Tab-separated table of C-alpha atoms in Angstrom:
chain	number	residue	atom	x	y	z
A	1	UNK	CA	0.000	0.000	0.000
A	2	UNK	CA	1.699	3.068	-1.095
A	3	UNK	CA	2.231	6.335	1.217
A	4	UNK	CA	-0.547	8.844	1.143
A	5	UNK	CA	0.840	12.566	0.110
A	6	UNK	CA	-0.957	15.611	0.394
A	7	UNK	CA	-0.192	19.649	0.668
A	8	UNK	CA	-1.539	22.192	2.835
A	9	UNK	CA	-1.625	25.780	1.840
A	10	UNK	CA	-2.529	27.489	4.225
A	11	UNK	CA	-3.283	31.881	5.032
A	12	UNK	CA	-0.427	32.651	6.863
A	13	UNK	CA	2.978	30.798	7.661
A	14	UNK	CA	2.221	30.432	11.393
A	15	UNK	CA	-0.185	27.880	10.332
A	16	UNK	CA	1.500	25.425	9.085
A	17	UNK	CA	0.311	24.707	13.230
A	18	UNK	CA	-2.209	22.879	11.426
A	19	UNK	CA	-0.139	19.766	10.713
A	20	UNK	CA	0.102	17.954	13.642
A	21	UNK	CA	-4.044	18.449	13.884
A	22	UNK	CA	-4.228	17.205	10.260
A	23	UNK	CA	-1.561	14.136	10.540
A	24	UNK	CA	-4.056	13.121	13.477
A	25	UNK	CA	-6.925	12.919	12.211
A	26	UNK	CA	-5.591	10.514	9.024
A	27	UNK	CA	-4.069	8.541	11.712
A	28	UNK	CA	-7.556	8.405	13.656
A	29	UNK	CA	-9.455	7.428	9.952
A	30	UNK	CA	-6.367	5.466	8.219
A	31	UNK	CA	-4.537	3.560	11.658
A	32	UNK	CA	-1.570	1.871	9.903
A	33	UNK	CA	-1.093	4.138	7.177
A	34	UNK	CA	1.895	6.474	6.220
A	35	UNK	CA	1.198	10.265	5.393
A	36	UNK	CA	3.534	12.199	3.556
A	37	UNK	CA	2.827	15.941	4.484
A	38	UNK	CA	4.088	19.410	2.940
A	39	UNK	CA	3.244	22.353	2.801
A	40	UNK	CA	3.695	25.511	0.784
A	41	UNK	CA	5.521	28.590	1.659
A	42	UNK	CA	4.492	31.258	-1.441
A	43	UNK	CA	6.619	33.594	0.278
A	44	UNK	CA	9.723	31.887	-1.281
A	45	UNK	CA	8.726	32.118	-4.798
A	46	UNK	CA	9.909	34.679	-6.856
A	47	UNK	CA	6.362	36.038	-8.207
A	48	UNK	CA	3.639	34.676	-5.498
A	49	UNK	CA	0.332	33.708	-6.594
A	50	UNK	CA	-2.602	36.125	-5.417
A	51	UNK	CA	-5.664	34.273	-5.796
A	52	UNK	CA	-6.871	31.623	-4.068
A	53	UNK	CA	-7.234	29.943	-7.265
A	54	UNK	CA	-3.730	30.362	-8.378
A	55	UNK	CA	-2.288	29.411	-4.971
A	56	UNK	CA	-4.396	26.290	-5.159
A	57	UNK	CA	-2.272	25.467	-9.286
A	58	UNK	CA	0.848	26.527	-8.169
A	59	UNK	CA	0.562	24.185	-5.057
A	60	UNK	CA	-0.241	21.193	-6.844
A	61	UNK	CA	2.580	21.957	-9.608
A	62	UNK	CA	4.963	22.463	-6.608
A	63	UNK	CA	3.828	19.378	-4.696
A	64	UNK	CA	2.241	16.932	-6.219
A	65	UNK	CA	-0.367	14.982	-3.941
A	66	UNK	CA	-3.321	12.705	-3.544
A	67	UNK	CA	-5.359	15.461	-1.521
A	68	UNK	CA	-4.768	18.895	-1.317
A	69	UNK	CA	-6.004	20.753	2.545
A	70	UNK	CA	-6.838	24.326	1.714
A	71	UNK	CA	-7.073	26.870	4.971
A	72	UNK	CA	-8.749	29.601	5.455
A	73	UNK	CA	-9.843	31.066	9.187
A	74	UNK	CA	-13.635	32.052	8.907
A	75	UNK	CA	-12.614	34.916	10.884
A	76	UNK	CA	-15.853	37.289	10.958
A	77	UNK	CA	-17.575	35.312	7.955
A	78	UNK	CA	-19.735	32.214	8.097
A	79	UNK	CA	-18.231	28.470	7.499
A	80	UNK	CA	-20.242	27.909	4.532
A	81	UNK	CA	-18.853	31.332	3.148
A	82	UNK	CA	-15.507	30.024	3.125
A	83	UNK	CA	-16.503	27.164	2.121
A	84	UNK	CA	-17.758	28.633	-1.167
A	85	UNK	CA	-14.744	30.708	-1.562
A	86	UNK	CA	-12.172	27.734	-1.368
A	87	UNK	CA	-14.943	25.148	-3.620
A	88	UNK	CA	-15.039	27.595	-6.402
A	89	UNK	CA	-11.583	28.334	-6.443
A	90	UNK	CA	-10.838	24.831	-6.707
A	91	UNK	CA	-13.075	24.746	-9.444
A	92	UNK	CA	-11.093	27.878	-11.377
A	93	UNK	CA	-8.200	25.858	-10.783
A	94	UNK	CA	-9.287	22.894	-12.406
A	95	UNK	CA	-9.619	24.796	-16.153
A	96	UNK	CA	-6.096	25.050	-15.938
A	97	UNK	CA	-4.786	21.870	-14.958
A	98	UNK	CA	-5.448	18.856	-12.428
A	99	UNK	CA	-6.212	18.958	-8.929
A	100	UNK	CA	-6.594	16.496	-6.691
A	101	UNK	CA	-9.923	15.957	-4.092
A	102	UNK	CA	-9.425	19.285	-2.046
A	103	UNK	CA	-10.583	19.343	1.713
A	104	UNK	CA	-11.685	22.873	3.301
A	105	UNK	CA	-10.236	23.773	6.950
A	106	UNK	CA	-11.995	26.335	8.189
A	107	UNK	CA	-10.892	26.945	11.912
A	108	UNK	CA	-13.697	29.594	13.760
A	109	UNK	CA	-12.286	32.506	14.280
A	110	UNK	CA	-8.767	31.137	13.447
A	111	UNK	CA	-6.643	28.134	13.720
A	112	UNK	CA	-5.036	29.327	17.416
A	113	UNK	CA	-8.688	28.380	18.630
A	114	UNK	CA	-7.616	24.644	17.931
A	115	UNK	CA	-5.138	24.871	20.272
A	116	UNK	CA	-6.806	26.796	23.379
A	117	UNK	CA	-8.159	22.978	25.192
A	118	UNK	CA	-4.354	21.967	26.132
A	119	UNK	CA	-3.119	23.348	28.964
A	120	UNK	CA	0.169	21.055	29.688
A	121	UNK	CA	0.914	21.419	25.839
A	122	UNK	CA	0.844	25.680	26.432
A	123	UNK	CA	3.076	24.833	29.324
A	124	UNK	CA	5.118	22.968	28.038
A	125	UNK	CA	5.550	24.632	24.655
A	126	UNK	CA	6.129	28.132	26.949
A	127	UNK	CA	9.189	26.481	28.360
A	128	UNK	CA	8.091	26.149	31.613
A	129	UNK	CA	5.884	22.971	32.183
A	130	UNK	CA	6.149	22.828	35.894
A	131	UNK	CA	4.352	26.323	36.330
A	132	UNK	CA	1.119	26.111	37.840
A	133	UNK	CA	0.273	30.084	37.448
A	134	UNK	CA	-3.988	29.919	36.069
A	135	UNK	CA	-3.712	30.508	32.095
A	136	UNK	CA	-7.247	31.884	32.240
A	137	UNK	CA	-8.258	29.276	29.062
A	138	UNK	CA	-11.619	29.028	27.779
A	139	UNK	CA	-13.772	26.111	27.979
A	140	UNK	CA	-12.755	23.814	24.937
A	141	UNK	CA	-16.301	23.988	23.927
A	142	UNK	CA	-16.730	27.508	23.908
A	143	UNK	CA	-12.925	28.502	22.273
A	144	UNK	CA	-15.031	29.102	18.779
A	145	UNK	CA	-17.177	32.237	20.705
A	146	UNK	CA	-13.471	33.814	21.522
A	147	UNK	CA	-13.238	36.994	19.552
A	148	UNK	CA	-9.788	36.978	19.375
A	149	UNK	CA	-8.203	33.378	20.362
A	150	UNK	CA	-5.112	34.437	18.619
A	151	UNK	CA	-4.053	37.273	21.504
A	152	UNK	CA	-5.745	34.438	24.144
A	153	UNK	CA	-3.348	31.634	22.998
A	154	UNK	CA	-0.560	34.300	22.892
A	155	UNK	CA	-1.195	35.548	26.446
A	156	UNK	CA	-1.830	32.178	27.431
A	157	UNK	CA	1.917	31.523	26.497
A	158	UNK	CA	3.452	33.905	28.360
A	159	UNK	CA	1.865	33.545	31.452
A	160	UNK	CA	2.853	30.290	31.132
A	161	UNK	CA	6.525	30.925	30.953
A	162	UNK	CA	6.760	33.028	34.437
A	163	UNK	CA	8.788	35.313	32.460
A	164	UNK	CA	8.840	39.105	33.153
A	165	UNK	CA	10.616	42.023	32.034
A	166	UNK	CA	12.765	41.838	29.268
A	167	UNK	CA	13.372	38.159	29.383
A	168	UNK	CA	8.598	37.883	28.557
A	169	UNK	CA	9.735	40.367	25.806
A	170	UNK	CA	12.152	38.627	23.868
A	171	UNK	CA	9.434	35.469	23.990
A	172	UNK	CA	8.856	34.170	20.725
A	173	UNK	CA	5.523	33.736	21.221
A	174	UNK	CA	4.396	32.878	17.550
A	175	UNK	CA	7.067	30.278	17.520
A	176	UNK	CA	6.293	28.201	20.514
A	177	UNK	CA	2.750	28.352	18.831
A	178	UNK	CA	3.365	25.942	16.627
A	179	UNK	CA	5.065	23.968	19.426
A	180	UNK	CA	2.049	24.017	21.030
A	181	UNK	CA	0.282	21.983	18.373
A	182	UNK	CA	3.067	19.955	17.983
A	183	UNK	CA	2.769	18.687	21.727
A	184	UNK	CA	-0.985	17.973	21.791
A	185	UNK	CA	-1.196	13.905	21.871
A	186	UNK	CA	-5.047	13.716	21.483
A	187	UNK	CA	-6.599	16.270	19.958
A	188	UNK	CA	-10.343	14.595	20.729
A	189	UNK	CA	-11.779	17.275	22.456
A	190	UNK	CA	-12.073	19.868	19.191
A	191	UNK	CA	-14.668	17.086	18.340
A	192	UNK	CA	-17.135	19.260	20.212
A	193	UNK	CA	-16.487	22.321	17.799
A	194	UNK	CA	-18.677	22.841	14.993
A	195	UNK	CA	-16.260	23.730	12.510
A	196	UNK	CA	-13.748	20.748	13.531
A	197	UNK	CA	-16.494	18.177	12.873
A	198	UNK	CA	-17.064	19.781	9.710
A	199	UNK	CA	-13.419	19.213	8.798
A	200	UNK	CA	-13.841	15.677	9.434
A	201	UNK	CA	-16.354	14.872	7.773
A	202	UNK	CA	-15.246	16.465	4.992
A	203	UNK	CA	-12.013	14.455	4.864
A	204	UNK	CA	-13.732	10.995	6.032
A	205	UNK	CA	-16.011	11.502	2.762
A	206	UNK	CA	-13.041	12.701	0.652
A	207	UNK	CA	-10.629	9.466	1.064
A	208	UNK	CA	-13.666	7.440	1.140
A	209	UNK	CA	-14.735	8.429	-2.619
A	210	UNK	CA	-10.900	8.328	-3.420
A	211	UNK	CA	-10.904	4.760	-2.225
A	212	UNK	CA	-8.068	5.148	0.688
């Protein structure tokens, strides 16, 4: 049984935090299988795509896959919104070339809200997993009602370090952000969030009409 690839493009570099969430959830609907994962930094290019549509071509010509995960936060619009937005670019895509089954991720507001239910993974990520200073998180069922869960996760962070003065100002806080998804073993509980579900779904149906 051969590997599995797929590509994520994604809004912003700091999300390429969505891997470890994505590598689980194959490994939760395809146990025993091996996933091949990239993603796609347009920032290195030399003329980056603008469009959706052209980010979703120049992806597949870069890194050639059996599904494609295209990201967008829903920020202040509705799922199905961006939902439309990434289908019919997809679809202006696909005049130009192939492209393999795409699955939507649509984190509500924005991916950091996937990663407000862990509190030893922000501890641990902060550099200071022994601290036992309240992070103040939201409920994991209520992270997708967070206006801002970017600036929660953030302070979240460094409270969590004990850090003060200069040393909590030289934090990099955006980097141990993606260390925080990277230290999340079970990432279960985002089953309770609308949008996560939605993801799955998605992807169950996907690889199930591919025949993986």
């Amino acid at each position: 049984m051969r590997d599995l690839r797929y590509t994520l493009i994604t809004d912003g570099s700091l999300d390429q935090a969505l891997l470890p969430i994505l590598n689980w959830l194959l490994r939760q609907q395809r146990p025993g299988r091996v996933f091949v994962s990239s993603w796609i930094d347009f920032r290195r290019l030399r003329t980056p795509p603008q469009t959706l549509h052209d980010r979703i071509a120049t992806a597949v010509e870069l890194s050639p896959c059996d599904v494609l995960f295209v990201h967008r936060d829903a920020e202040t619009m509705p799922l199905e919104t961006r939902h439309i937005e990434i289908t019919d670019a997809a679809e202006r895509a696909r005049r130009s070339g192939s492209v393999p089954p795409i699955v939507c991720v649509i984190p509500v507001r924005m991916q950091e809200a996937w990663l407000l239910f862990d509190e030893s993974a922000i501890r641990q990520a902060s550099g200071n997993p022994r601290g036992t200073v309240p992070l103040n998180l939201p409920r994991s069922g209520r992270v997708e009602t967070e206006p801002d869960p970017k600036m929660v996760l953030h302070e979240a962070i460094r409270i969590a370090s004990g850090l003060s003065g200069r040393r909590l100002q030289a934090l990099p806080v955006t980097r141990h952000t993606r260390r925080v998804a990277e230290l999340v073993d079970d990432f279960t509980p985002l089953r309770n969030l609308s949008a996560f579900g939605a993801l799955e779904r998605e992807l169950q149906r996907v690889l199930e009409s591919a025949g993986w």
